[in-house]
């Protein structure tokens, strides 16, 4: 049993804010950054918000994240721009260039910002929601340090390269936010702590056999790509695109530096308001989702669309407070 | 043992061409279409070329594919255009709008054509190669008739929605061409015919258990999405995007009509030549692939990148002829 404490969202934000101020963030940036970390905690993506706050601050402390640097446009065509993240906070950089991609889309139908020299964007789904609120489709991804082997290999040379696709839906959004590994290291560690097995195979053991045992995978470090060879291929292509479109570092180069910083990311927005069928889009998506939800359930009681559970978690966490692991909270308070 | 005959590429193309003429294609269109079917056969993607030619012709015969219709631009912003495929041949429509997406990219950095009312594009990778030869990145996908259940469901309401991502590489391309199901129905049937098991789980049996037995999956029709719930979510999002961006039909609507026609597709091109780092892109990709190929092999002897084996197959098939299943060849000759 993992001990948790319930922290109200305002309290969490306040603590994040004061820590960030202490570590050198300007007031406006500390507030924006605290807001994103809080919002992602409220939405229940703890692994990429509250649980990662301490390591984020450590990266600031070590100079890998430079608190007050702002991303700059380096080069631009009509619909495609290359930006330099200047090693600023990944979440702030990502919010800013998502806004920029949306603006390009408002002007050109579609917009893309490729961002070099940035840092971990934490929960990619955040930017999907951000674009969806402006009536935009969002497609984005980030490379990472190597943490997943190529298909058939034992050593990690690929990242788990999260891919986000979002569309506006009923005032909120349908948001796919998926790593190209079947499970994150965070999920493996959490399942291991609970002494449980994964629901499906999550990697290989040291004998090269597929396994649901998280401890065996943590030992072999051979996490499973989604769809075996397919997810490995997807990760490779997304890393190549991240690096070449942004003129930034590839997973290979990031890995050589041992610490995960200076990432390359791609942000694409498409403005639905400009499409000739804009007025029919809401009912088109509604019809698809209604049909999808009418699926005949097998093992699962309910058929869920990507992002659907977030709203329920958000409501619950805003009402009851955010469940934070006690040891995590203690560390945050000690910063 | 499945009996095959070796057919030279020129002979294959000649036969395709004369059949297409017979079924009403104008000479230029028959030639272009025969060329694509042949090229995809030469490249070894038999399931989406020679093996599908008979059913393609049947669709022409039944009026679902209208041989001489051409896609038309319906609406356009700078970087994003909506086209109507007019139920023309899927491969010809796809080649034409890929060219258009490339042209938009040459003008705007990036270009997207969303295509409604089109037909099966056969092998999506073809358009990836097409864009790569013009120094463009390609990202594209198509929806399909429902053939895969949502995660946890037993009835198919999702398509297996192939996704293609390509980048130029050493005069050729790295091309990921993946369905969002772990195996195509074609692969399940082929493995079943051989009396073999799949290399990994490919779906559920009627008891709801994961299985490698293709016959059990063909019975349950519960094919496995890549990465379980992740591939199901990816398929859903790609279908939504196909339908809303093109103002075309969704998987739901296509499925209601029983026959797979009138599909919705998205073609995105990004022009690498316009990027400020264009001159460094080749060596960037080279470095990534060199590192990737240096992976320590586990079970597989060689670590392969997506599309790598195509060149070897192409060379072999051009030299020896294309291995065509005898019963397929007999049917084609009888058309």
Tab-separated table of C-alpha atoms in Angstrom, chain B residues 26-247:
chain	number	residue	atom	x	y	z
B	26	UNK	CA	-8.381	5.355	-70.514
B	27	UNK	CA	-4.967	4.442	-71.891
B	28	UNK	CA	-2.964	6.885	-69.732
B	29	UNK	CA	-4.810	5.916	-66.573
B	30	UNK	CA	-4.538	2.197	-67.337
B	31	UNK	CA	-0.809	2.621	-67.782
B	32	UNK	CA	-0.325	4.643	-64.588
B	33	UNK	CA	-2.450	2.238	-62.603
B	34	UNK	CA	-0.705	-0.839	-64.012
B	35	UNK	CA	2.605	0.784	-63.192
B	36	UNK	CA	1.722	1.244	-59.512
B	37	UNK	CA	0.328	-2.275	-59.123
B	38	UNK	CA	3.501	-3.615	-60.757
B	39	UNK	CA	5.865	-1.464	-58.726
B	40	UNK	CA	4.217	-2.577	-55.479
B	41	UNK	CA	4.500	-6.197	-56.616
B	42	UNK	CA	8.175	-5.707	-57.487
B	43	UNK	CA	8.716	-4.249	-54.021
B	44	UNK	CA	7.273	-7.397	-52.473
B	45	UNK	CA	4.065	-5.989	-51.013
B	46	UNK	CA	2.013	-8.682	-52.762
B	47	UNK	CA	-0.965	-8.386	-50.406
B	48	UNK	CA	-1.537	-4.824	-51.596
B	49	UNK	CA	-0.706	-5.255	-55.260
B	50	UNK	CA	-0.887	-8.407	-57.370
B	51	UNK	CA	-2.942	-10.332	-54.787
B	52	UNK	CA	-5.520	-7.561	-54.671
B	53	UNK	CA	-5.779	-6.845	-58.365
B	54	UNK	CA	-8.761	-9.133	-58.966
B	55	UNK	CA	-10.827	-7.576	-56.167
B	56	UNK	CA	-9.840	-4.108	-57.423
B	57	UNK	CA	-11.199	-4.983	-60.871
B	58	UNK	CA	-14.389	-6.355	-59.277
B	59	UNK	CA	-14.915	-2.970	-57.591
B	60	UNK	CA	-14.527	-1.295	-60.970
B	61	UNK	CA	-17.022	-3.746	-62.443
B	62	UNK	CA	-19.558	-3.014	-59.705
B	63	UNK	CA	-19.177	0.739	-60.134
B	64	UNK	CA	-17.595	1.445	-56.727
B	65	UNK	CA	-14.375	2.550	-58.436
B	66	UNK	CA	-14.996	4.847	-61.389
B	67	UNK	CA	-11.995	4.391	-63.694
B	68	UNK	CA	-11.671	7.761	-65.369
B	69	UNK	CA	-12.824	10.139	-62.663
B	70	UNK	CA	-10.221	12.614	-61.460
B	71	UNK	CA	-9.906	14.153	-58.012
B	72	UNK	CA	-10.912	17.811	-57.763
B	73	UNK	CA	-9.941	20.546	-55.382
B	74	UNK	CA	-12.992	21.654	-53.426
B	75	UNK	CA	-11.566	24.173	-51.006
B	76	UNK	CA	-8.203	25.546	-50.117
B	77	UNK	CA	-6.253	27.624	-47.651
B	78	UNK	CA	-2.539	28.288	-48.116
B	79	UNK	CA	-1.191	25.053	-46.703
B	80	UNK	CA	-4.280	22.871	-46.499
B	81	UNK	CA	-6.606	21.774	-49.252
B	82	UNK	CA	-9.747	19.654	-49.320
B	83	UNK	CA	-10.200	17.478	-52.408
B	84	UNK	CA	-12.956	15.218	-53.673
B	85	UNK	CA	-11.713	11.915	-55.069
B	86	UNK	CA	-14.888	11.391	-57.139
B	87	UNK	CA	-14.582	7.651	-56.460
B	88	UNK	CA	-11.692	7.374	-58.888
B	89	UNK	CA	-9.058	4.653	-58.579
B	90	UNK	CA	-7.483	5.004	-55.129
B	91	UNK	CA	-3.913	4.649	-56.354
B	92	UNK	CA	-4.287	7.318	-59.061
B	93	UNK	CA	-6.044	9.730	-56.701
B	94	UNK	CA	-3.363	9.206	-54.069
B	95	UNK	CA	-0.501	9.824	-56.509
B	96	UNK	CA	-2.139	13.010	-57.738
B	97	UNK	CA	-2.826	14.522	-54.309
B	98	UNK	CA	0.592	13.460	-53.028
B	99	UNK	CA	2.039	15.510	-55.875
B	100	UNK	CA	-0.248	18.367	-54.896
B	101	UNK	CA	0.807	18.148	-51.212
B	102	UNK	CA	4.442	18.245	-52.359
B	103	UNK	CA	3.729	21.332	-54.467
B	104	UNK	CA	2.006	23.077	-51.552
B	105	UNK	CA	5.012	22.197	-49.399
B	106	UNK	CA	7.364	23.684	-52.009
B	107	UNK	CA	5.334	26.909	-51.742
B	108	UNK	CA	4.622	26.971	-47.996
B	109	UNK	CA	7.169	24.716	-46.263
B	110	UNK	CA	4.443	22.190	-45.545
B	111	UNK	CA	1.344	21.081	-47.381
B	112	UNK	CA	-1.659	18.944	-46.634
B	113	UNK	CA	-4.332	17.541	-48.899
B	114	UNK	CA	-7.319	15.854	-47.266
B	115	UNK	CA	-9.106	13.654	-49.783
B	116	UNK	CA	-12.737	12.531	-49.527
B	117	UNK	CA	-14.620	9.985	-51.663
B	118	UNK	CA	-11.567	8.078	-52.728
B	119	UNK	CA	-10.773	4.385	-52.786
B	120	UNK	CA	-8.243	1.960	-51.320
B	121	UNK	CA	-4.737	3.305	-51.857
B	122	UNK	CA	-3.324	-0.240	-51.860
B	123	UNK	CA	0.234	0.147	-50.524
B	124	UNK	CA	0.524	3.452	-48.630
B	125	UNK	CA	4.299	3.269	-48.635
B	126	UNK	CA	4.270	4.051	-52.363
B	127	UNK	CA	3.325	7.664	-51.654
B	128	UNK	CA	6.005	7.876	-48.982
B	129	UNK	CA	8.610	6.924	-51.589
B	130	UNK	CA	7.030	9.354	-54.059
B	131	UNK	CA	7.408	12.294	-51.654
B	132	UNK	CA	10.869	11.239	-50.470
B	133	UNK	CA	12.139	11.295	-54.074
B	134	UNK	CA	11.182	14.988	-54.087
B	135	UNK	CA	13.117	15.670	-50.874
B	136	UNK	CA	9.965	15.722	-48.822
B	137	UNK	CA	8.911	14.128	-45.590
B	138	UNK	CA	5.588	12.314	-45.989
B	139	UNK	CA	2.956	11.663	-43.331
B	140	UNK	CA	-0.297	10.132	-44.509
B	141	UNK	CA	-3.069	7.809	-43.493
B	142	UNK	CA	-6.350	6.373	-44.724
B	143	UNK	CA	-9.448	5.129	-43.009
B	144	UNK	CA	-10.944	1.771	-43.897
B	145	UNK	CA	-14.099	-0.245	-43.375
B	146	UNK	CA	-14.474	-1.474	-39.760
B	147	UNK	CA	-12.289	-4.530	-39.234
B	148	UNK	CA	-10.950	-4.162	-35.661
B	149	UNK	CA	-12.770	-3.883	-32.324
B	150	UNK	CA	-12.268	-1.027	-29.887
B	151	UNK	CA	-10.149	-2.024	-26.904
B	152	UNK	CA	-12.151	-4.391	-24.708
B	153	UNK	CA	-14.887	-4.805	-27.326
B	154	UNK	CA	-15.788	-7.847	-29.402
B	155	UNK	CA	-17.343	-6.251	-32.507
B	156	UNK	CA	-15.356	-4.304	-35.104
B	157	UNK	CA	-16.099	-0.572	-35.155
B	158	UNK	CA	-12.600	0.657	-35.947
B	159	UNK	CA	-10.605	0.315	-39.133
B	160	UNK	CA	-7.007	-0.875	-39.142
B	161	UNK	CA	-6.156	2.599	-40.489
B	162	UNK	CA	-2.695	2.388	-42.100
B	163	UNK	CA	-0.278	5.170	-41.227
B	164	UNK	CA	2.729	6.017	-43.402
B	165	UNK	CA	5.730	8.124	-42.411
B	166	UNK	CA	8.641	8.511	-44.819
B	167	UNK	CA	11.906	10.435	-45.046
B	168	UNK	CA	14.416	10.533	-47.911
B	169	UNK	CA	17.480	8.347	-47.298
B	170	UNK	CA	20.488	7.579	-49.488
B	171	UNK	CA	18.593	8.270	-52.722
B	172	UNK	CA	15.758	6.051	-51.539
B	173	UNK	CA	13.705	6.335	-48.358
B	174	UNK	CA	13.035	5.116	-44.848
B	175	UNK	CA	9.347	4.264	-44.970
B	176	UNK	CA	7.165	3.163	-42.092
B	177	UNK	CA	3.952	1.718	-43.523
B	178	UNK	CA	1.988	0.266	-40.643
B	179	UNK	CA	-1.601	-0.725	-40.093
B	180	UNK	CA	-2.903	-0.057	-36.582
B	181	UNK	CA	-3.778	-3.732	-36.268
B	182	UNK	CA	-0.896	-6.063	-35.381
B	183	UNK	CA	-1.562	-8.217	-38.460
B	184	UNK	CA	-3.662	-7.657	-41.571
B	185	UNK	CA	-6.389	-10.104	-42.452
B	186	UNK	CA	-4.198	-10.985	-45.419
B	187	UNK	CA	-1.346	-11.973	-43.112
B	188	UNK	CA	-3.694	-13.963	-40.862
B	189	UNK	CA	-5.060	-15.868	-43.853
B	190	UNK	CA	-1.621	-16.515	-45.303
B	191	UNK	CA	-0.255	-17.814	-41.981
B	192	UNK	CA	-3.363	-19.927	-41.566
B	193	UNK	CA	-2.956	-21.429	-45.050
B	194	UNK	CA	0.590	-22.406	-44.145
B	195	UNK	CA	-0.677	-23.992	-40.915
B	196	UNK	CA	1.662	-21.865	-38.840
B	197	UNK	CA	1.334	-19.739	-35.710
B	198	UNK	CA	1.877	-15.967	-35.701
B	199	UNK	CA	5.224	-14.813	-34.248
B	200	UNK	CA	3.406	-12.851	-31.495
B	201	UNK	CA	-0.171	-12.553	-30.257
B	202	UNK	CA	-2.354	-11.317	-33.097
B	203	UNK	CA	-5.814	-11.219	-31.550
B	204	UNK	CA	-8.285	-12.902	-29.239
B	205	UNK	CA	-9.995	-16.259	-29.527
B	206	UNK	CA	-13.747	-16.555	-28.924
B	207	UNK	CA	-13.054	-17.060	-25.213
B	208	UNK	CA	-11.434	-13.608	-25.045
B	209	UNK	CA	-7.909	-14.959	-24.617
B	210	UNK	CA	-4.926	-13.594	-26.548
B	211	UNK	CA	-3.715	-16.045	-29.162
B	212	UNK	CA	-1.076	-16.624	-31.834
B	213	UNK	CA	-3.379	-18.998	-33.713
B	214	UNK	CA	-4.581	-17.262	-36.899
B	215	UNK	CA	-7.522	-19.610	-37.351
B	216	UNK	CA	-8.891	-18.696	-33.895
B	217	UNK	CA	-8.604	-14.993	-34.751
B	218	UNK	CA	-10.249	-15.421	-38.136
B	219	UNK	CA	-13.097	-17.103	-36.248
B	220	UNK	CA	-13.498	-14.437	-33.534
B	221	UNK	CA	-12.685	-11.521	-35.868
B	222	UNK	CA	-11.029	-9.905	-32.832
B	223	UNK	CA	-7.733	-8.745	-34.311
B	224	UNK	CA	-5.307	-7.078	-31.914
B	225	UNK	CA	-4.572	-3.360	-32.231
B	226	UNK	CA	-0.851	-2.511	-32.087
B	227	UNK	CA	-0.027	-1.878	-28.451
B	228	UNK	CA	-3.478	-3.081	-27.312
B	229	UNK	CA	-5.526	0.017	-26.199
B	230	UNK	CA	-2.965	2.368	-27.762
B	231	UNK	CA	-3.403	1.209	-31.353
B	232	UNK	CA	-7.179	1.230	-30.905
B	233	UNK	CA	-6.975	4.865	-29.766
B	234	UNK	CA	-4.635	5.734	-32.639
B	235	UNK	CA	-7.025	4.184	-35.143
B	236	UNK	CA	-9.975	6.128	-33.700
B	237	UNK	CA	-8.127	9.467	-33.860
B	238	UNK	CA	-6.825	8.874	-37.390
B	239	UNK	CA	-10.322	7.989	-38.582
B	240	UNK	CA	-11.757	11.159	-37.008
B	241	UNK	CA	-9.041	13.260	-38.654
B	242	UNK	CA	-9.572	11.589	-42.046
B	243	UNK	CA	-13.292	12.324	-41.960
B	244	UNK	CA	-13.284	15.870	-40.579
B	245	UNK	CA	-10.296	17.179	-42.540
B	246	UNK	CA	-11.549	15.833	-45.861
B	247	UNK	CA	-15.280	16.384	-45.203
